[in-house]
Coordinates of C-alpha atoms in Angstrom, one line a residue:
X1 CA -23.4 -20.4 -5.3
X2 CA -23.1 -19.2 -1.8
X3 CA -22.6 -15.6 -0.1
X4 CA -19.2 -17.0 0.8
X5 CA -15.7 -15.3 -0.6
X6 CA -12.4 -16.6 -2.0
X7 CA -9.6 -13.4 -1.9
X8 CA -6.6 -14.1 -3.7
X9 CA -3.4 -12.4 -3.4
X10 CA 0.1 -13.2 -4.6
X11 CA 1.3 -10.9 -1.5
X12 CA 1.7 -12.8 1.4
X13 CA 0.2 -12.2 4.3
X14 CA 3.2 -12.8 6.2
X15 CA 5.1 -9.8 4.5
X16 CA 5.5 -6.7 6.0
X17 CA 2.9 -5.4 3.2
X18 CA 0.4 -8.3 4.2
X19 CA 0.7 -7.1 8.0
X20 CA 0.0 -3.6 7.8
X21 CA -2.5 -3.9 4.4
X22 CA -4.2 -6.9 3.7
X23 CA -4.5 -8.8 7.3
X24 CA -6.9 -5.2 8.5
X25 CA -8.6 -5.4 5.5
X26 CA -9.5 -9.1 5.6
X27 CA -10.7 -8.8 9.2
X28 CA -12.8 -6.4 8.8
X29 CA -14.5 -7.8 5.9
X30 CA -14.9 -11.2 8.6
X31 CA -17.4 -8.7 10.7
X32 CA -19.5 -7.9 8.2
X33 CA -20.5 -12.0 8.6
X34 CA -19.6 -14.0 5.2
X35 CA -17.4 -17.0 4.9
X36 CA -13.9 -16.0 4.0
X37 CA -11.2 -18.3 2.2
X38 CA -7.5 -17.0 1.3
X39 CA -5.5 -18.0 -1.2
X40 CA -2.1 -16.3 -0.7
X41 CA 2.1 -16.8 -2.0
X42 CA 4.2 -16.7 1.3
X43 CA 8.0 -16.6 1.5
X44 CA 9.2 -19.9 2.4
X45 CA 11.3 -18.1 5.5
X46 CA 8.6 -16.0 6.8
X47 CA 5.8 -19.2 6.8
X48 CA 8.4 -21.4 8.6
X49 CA 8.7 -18.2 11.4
X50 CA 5.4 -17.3 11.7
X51 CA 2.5 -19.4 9.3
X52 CA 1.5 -21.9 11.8
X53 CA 0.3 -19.6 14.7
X54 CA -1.4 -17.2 12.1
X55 CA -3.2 -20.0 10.6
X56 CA -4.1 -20.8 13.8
X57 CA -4.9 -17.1 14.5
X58 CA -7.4 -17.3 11.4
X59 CA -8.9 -20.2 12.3
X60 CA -9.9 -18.9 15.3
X61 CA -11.7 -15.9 13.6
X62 CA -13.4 -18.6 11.1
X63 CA -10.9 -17.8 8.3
X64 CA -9.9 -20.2 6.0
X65 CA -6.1 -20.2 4.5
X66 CA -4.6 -21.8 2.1
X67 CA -1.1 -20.9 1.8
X68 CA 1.2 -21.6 -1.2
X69 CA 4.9 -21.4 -1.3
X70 CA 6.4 -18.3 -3.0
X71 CA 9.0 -19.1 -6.0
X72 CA 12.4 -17.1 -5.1
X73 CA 14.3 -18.5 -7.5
X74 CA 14.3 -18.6 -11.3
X75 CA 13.4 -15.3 -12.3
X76 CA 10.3 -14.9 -14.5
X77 CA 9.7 -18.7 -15.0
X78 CA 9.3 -18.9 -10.9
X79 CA 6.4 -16.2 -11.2
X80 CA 5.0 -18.2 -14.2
X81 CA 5.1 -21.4 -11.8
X82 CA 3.3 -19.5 -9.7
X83 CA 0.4 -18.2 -11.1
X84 CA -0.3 -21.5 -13.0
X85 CA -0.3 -23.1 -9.4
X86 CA -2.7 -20.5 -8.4
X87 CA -4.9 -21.2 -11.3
X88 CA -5.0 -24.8 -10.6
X89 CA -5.6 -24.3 -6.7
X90 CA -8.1 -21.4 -6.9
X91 CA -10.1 -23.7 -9.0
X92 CA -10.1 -26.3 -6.6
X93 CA -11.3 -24.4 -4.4
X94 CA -14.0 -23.3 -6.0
X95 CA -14.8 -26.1 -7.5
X96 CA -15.0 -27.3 -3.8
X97 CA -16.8 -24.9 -1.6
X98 CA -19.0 -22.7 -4.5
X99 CA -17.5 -19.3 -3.7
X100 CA -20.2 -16.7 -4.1
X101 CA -17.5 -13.8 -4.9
X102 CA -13.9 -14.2 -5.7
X103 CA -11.7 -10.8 -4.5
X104 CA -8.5 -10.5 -6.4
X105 CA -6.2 -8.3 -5.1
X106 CA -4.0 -7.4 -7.8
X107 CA -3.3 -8.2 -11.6
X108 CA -1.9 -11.6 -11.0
X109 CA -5.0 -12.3 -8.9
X110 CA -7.3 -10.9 -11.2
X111 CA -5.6 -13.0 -14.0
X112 CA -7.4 -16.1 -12.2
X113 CA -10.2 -14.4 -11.1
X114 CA -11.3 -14.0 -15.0
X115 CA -10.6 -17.3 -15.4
X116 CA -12.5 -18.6 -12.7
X117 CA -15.6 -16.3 -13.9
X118 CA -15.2 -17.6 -17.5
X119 CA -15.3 -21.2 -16.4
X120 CA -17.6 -20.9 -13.7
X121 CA -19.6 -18.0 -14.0
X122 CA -19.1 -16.2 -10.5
X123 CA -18.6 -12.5 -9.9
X124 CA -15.3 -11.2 -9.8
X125 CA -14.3 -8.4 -8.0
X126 CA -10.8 -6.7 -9.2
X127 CA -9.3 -4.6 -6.4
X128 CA -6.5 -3.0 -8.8
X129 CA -4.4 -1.2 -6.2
X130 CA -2.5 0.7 -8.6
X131 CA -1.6 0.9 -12.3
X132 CA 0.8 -2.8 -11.8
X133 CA 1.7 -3.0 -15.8
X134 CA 3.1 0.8 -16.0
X135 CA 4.8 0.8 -12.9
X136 CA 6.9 -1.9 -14.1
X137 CA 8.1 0.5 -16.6
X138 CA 8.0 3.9 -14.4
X139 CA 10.3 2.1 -11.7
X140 CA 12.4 0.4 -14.5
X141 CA 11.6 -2.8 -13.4
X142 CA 10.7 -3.5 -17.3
X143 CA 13.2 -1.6 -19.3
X144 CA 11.1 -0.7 -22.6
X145 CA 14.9 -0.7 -25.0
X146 CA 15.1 -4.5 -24.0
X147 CA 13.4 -6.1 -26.7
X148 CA 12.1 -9.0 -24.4
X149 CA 11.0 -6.4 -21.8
X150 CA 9.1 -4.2 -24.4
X151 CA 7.2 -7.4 -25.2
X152 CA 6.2 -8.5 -22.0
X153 CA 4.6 -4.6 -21.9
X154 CA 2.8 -5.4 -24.8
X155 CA 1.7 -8.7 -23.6
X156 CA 0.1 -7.2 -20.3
X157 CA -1.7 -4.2 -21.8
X158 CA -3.4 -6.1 -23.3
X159 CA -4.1 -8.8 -20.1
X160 CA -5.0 -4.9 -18.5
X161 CA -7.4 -4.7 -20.7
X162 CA -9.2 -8.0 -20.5
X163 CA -8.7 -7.9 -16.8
X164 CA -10.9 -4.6 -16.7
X165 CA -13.6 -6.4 -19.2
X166 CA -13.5 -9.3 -17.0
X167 CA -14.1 -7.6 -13.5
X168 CA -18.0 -8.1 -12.2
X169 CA -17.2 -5.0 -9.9
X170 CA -13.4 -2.9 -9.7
X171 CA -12.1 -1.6 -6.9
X172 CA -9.5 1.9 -7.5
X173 CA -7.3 4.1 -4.9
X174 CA -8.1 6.9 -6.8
X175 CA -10.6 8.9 -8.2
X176 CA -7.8 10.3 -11.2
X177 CA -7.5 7.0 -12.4
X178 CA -11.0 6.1 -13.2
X179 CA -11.5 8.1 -16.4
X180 CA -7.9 6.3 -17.0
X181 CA -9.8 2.9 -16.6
X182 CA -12.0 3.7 -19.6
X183 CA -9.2 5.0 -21.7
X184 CA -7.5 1.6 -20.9
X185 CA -10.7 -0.2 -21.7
X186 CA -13.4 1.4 -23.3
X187 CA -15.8 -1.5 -23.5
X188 CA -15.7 -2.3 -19.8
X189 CA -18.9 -2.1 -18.0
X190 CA -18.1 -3.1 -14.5
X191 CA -19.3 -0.1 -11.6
X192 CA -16.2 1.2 -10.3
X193 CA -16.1 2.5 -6.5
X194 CA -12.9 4.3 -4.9
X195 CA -11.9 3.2 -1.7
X196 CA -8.6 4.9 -0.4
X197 CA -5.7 3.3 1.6
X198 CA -6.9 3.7 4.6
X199 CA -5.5 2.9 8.3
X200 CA -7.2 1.1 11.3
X201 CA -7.8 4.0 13.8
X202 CA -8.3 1.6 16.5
X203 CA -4.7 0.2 15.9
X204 CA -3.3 3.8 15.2
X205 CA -4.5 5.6 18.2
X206 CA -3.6 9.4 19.0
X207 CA -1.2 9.2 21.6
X208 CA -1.1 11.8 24.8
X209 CA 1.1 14.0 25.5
X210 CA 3.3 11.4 28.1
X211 CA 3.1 9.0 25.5
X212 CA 5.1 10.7 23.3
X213 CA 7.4 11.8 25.5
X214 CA 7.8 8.6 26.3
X215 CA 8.7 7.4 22.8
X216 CA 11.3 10.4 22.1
X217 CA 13.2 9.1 24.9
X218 CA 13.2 5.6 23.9
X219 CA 14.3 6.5 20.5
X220 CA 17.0 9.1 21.4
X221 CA 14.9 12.3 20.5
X222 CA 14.7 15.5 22.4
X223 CA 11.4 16.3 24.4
X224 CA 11.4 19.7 22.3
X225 CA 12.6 18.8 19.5
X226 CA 10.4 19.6 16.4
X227 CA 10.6 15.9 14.8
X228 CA 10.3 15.4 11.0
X229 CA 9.5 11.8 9.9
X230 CA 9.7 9.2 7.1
X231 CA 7.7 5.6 7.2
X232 CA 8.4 2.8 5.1
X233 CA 10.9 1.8 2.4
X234 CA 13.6 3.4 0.6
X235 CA 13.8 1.8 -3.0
X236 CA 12.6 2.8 -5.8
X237 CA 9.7 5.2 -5.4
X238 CA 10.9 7.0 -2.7
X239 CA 12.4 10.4 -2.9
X240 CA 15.1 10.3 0.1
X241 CA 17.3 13.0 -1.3
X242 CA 14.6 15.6 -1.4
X243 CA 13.1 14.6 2.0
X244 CA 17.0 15.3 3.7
X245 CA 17.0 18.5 2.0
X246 CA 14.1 19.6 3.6
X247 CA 15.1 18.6 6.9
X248 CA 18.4 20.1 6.0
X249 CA 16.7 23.6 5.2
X250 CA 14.4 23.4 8.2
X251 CA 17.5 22.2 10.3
X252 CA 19.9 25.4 8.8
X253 CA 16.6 27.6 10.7
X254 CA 15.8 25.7 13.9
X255 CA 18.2 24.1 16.0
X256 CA 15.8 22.0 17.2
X257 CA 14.5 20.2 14.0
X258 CA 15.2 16.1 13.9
X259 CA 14.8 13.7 11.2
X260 CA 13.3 10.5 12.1
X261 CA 13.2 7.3 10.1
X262 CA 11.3 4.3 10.3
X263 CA 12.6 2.1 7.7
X264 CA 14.4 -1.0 7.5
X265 CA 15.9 -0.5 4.4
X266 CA 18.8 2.1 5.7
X267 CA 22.4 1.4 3.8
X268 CA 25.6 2.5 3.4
X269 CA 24.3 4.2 0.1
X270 CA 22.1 6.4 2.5
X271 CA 24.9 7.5 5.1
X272 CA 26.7 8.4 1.7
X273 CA 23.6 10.1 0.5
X274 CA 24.1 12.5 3.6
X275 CA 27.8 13.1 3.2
X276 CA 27.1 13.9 -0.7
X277 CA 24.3 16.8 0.1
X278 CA 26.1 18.5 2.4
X279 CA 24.3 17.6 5.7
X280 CA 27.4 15.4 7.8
X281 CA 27.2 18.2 10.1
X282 CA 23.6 17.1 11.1
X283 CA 24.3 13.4 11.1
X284 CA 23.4 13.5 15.5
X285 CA 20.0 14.8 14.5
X286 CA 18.8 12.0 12.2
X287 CA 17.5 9.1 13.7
X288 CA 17.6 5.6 11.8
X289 CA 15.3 3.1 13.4
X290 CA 13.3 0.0 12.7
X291 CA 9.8 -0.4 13.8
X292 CA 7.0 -3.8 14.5
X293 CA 3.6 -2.9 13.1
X294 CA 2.6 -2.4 16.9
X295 CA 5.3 0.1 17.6
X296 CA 4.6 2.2 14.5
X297 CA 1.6 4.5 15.6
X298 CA 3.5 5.7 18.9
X299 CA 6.8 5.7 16.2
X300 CA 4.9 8.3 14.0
X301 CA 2.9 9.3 17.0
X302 CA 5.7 11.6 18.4
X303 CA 6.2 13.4 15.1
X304 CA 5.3 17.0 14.5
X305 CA 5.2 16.6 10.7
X306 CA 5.7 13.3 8.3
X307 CA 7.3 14.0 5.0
X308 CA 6.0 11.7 2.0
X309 CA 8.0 12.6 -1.2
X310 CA 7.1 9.7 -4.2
X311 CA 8.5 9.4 -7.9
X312 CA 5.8 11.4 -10.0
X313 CA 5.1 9.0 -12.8
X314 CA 2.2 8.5 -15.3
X315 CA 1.1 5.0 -12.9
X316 CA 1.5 7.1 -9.5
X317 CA -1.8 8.9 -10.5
X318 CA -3.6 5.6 -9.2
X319 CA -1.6 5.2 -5.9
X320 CA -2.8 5.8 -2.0
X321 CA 0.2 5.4 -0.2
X322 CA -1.2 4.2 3.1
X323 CA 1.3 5.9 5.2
X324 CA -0.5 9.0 4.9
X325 CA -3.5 7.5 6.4
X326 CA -1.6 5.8 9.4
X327 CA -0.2 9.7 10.1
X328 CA -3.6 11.4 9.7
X329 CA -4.8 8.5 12.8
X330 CA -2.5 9.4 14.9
X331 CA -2.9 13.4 14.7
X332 CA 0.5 14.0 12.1
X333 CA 0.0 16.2 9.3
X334 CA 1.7 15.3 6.2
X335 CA 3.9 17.3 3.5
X336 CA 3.8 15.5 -0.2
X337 CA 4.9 16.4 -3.4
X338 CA 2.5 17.3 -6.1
X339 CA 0.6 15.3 -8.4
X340 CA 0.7 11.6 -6.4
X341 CA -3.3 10.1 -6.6
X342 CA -5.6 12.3 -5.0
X343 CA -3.6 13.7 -2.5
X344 CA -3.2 17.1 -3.6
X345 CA -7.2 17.6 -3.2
X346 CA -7.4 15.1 -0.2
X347 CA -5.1 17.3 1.6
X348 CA -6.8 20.2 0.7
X349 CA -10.3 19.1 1.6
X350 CA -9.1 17.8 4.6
X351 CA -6.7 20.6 5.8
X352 CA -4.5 17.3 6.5
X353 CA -0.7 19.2 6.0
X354 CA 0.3 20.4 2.8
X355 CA 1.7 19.5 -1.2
X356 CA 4.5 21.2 -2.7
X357 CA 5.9 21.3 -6.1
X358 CA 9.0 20.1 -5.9
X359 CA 10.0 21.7 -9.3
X360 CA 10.0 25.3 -7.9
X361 CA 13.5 26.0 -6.1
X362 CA 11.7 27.7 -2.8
X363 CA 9.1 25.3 -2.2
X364 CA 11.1 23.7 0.4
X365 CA 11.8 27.1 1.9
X366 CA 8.1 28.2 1.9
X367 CA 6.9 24.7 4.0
X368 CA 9.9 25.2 6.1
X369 CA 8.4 28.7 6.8
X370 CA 5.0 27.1 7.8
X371 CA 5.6 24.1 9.9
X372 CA 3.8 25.3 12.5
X373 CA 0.9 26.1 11.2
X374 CA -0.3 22.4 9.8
X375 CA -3.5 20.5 11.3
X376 CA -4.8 17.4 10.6
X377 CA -8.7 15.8 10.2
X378 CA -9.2 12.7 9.1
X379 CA -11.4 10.0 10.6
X380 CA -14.2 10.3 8.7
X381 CA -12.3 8.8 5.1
X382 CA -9.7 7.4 6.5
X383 CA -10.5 4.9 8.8
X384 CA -10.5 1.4 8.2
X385 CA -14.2 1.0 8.9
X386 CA -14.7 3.2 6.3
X387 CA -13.3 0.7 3.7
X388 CA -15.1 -1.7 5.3
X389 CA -18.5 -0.9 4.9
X390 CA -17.7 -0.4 1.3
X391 CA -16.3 -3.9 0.5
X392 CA -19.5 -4.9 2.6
X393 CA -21.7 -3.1 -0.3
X394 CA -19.9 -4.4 -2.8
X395 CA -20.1 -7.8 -1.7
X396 CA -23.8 -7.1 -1.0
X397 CA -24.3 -5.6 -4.9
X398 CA -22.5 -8.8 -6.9
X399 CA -24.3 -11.2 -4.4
X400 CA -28.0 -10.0 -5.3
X401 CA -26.8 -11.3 -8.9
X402 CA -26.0 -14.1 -8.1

């Protein structure tokens, strides 16, 4: 077998996720030099816009692609079409071209990953990127009272399992999840190495002081205002209702406090979601707007302060939200709530902002007491490099099997 890799994800790399997660990671692996295939689901829509140029775009770098056509109809039958597609294809592929290491980003990956190793014996690296299975049931996307949902649960604890006993190497966001990992598999013996979500500091880059002015004006903000913000979406993990009542606190003490959002996911639900809590009155001072990948560091960029408030559930202790990382690049100190991965003692260590418990009535008050006094460092295990070279050791530790 060659040095060469096969990384399989069922994101696309034509999805907003793919974009700001996947595509950095996958070209910084490509300069640490190895031949790189991808085996990815796109949406139909978004690989008619866009999947010619960036397979052309890959090309270019020496990438290979080899794009499949996502199933948005059908329910759970269309994802089983799907991964028995990418069972048939991934084997072609490595049935064709040897793949030294196969790098499966996810469950559904990984499901063909330990396949692939079982048939063909070559070293599988599972790059978990969460706990998938239980946060199914945490964002009740699996209802565990449905009978056919409760056995679906069932079903994949055990894949989990298997998965972990089938990994040559894992890959976790966190370093509370790894005694976790044992628990969930006690007879696993794969090494296990942590590798945050982390941003591309060459991408994200701290903006000057014109430069931010600059991007207040073009997005309605005050030059003095003291500018909250939020990045991403605003489903099912998000906490949007404790985020506005923060900026509403801060807001009731400083005339000059905004609330910025970059999100395309704002609905009528949300501009009742204001109304409801009280905060109509400060309507002018929150800012809705969308954002391209390449607008998003000087977006954030001229922030004081990014709020990140997540669902606490068992399956978040595994989870890096890489927003936090993109904020620490461009010089934003973050406020979290408690308990989410290991950002309480990232945060800490890195004197990056601050957590809060958002079960103690005047933890709001007390951050809204010290927004001034939050700094930020963190290049040095956050930046995208930093990933990189770890992948690279990885790669370098299955392949001296081999």
């Amino acid at each position: 077998m060659s040095n060469s890799v096969l990384f399989i994800s069922y994101d696309g790399l034509l999805d907003p996720l793919g974009g700001s997660q996947i595509l950095p990671y996958l070209h910084s692996i490509r300069q640490h030099p190895r031949p790189l295939h991808i085996l990815s689901y796109e949406k139909p829509a978004r690989f008619k816009a866009g999947g010619e140029l960036l397979k052309a775009e890959l090309a270019s770098f020496g990438i290979g692609w080899t794009p499949l056509s996502f199933t948005t109809h059908f329910g759970k039958l269309g994802k089983l079409w799907d991964l028995s597609r990418m069972y048939e294809v991934a084997l072609y592929l490595q049935l064709k071209h040897r793949f030294g290491v196969i790098h499966c980003r996810s469950y559904q990956a990984m499901q063909v990953g330990a396949l692939l190793r079982k048939l063909t014996g070559v070293k599988v690296l599972f790059d978990m990127r969460g706990l998938w299975v239980d946060e199914r049931v945490d964002g009740d996307i699996w209802k565990l009272d449905n009978s056919i949902d409760a056995s679906i649960f069932k079903l994949y604890k055990y894949v989990e399992s298997s998965l972990l006993l089938s990994a040559s190497h894992i890959v976790a966001l966190t370093e509370r999840v790894v005694p976790e990992l044992y628990k969930l598999s006690p007879d696993m013996s794969a090494p296990i190495t942590v590798i945050p979500c982390c941003a591309d500091f060459e991408h994200f880059i701290l903006p000057t002081a014109k430069q931010r002015m600059a991007t207040r004006q073009e997005l309605g903000l005050p030059e003095n205002a003291f500018v909250l913000s939020y990045l991403g979406s605003l489903g099912t993990w998000y906490m949007l209702d404790e985020m506005l009542q923060l900026f509403g606190k801060a807001a009731a003490e400083r005339e000059e406090v905004h609330f910025l959002l970059i999100t395309k996911d704002w609905r009528a639900e949300h501009e009742a979601l204001i109304s409801a809590l009280g905060l109509s009155h400060l309507r002018t001072r929150i800012h809705v707007h969308e954002a391209k990948r390449d607008q998003v560091p000087a977006y954030i960029g001229c922030s004081d302060l990014m709020l990140s408030f997540i669902k606490p559930a068992y399956s978040k202790m595994a989870s890096s939200p890489t927003k936090i990382a993109e904020a620490l690049a461009v010089g934003v100190p973050v406020v979290s709530n408690a308990g989410i991965g290991d950002i309480d003692d990232m945060t800490t260590r890195l004197q990056a902002g601050a957590v809060i418990d958002l079960d103690k009535p005047d933890s709001l008050s007390t951050i809204v007491s010290s927004l001034d006094s939050l700094r930020v460092r963190a290049k040095s295990e956050l930046d995208l490099h930093v990933a990189a070279l770890s992948y690279k050791k990885i790669y370098e530790q299955l392949e001296q099997t081999l």
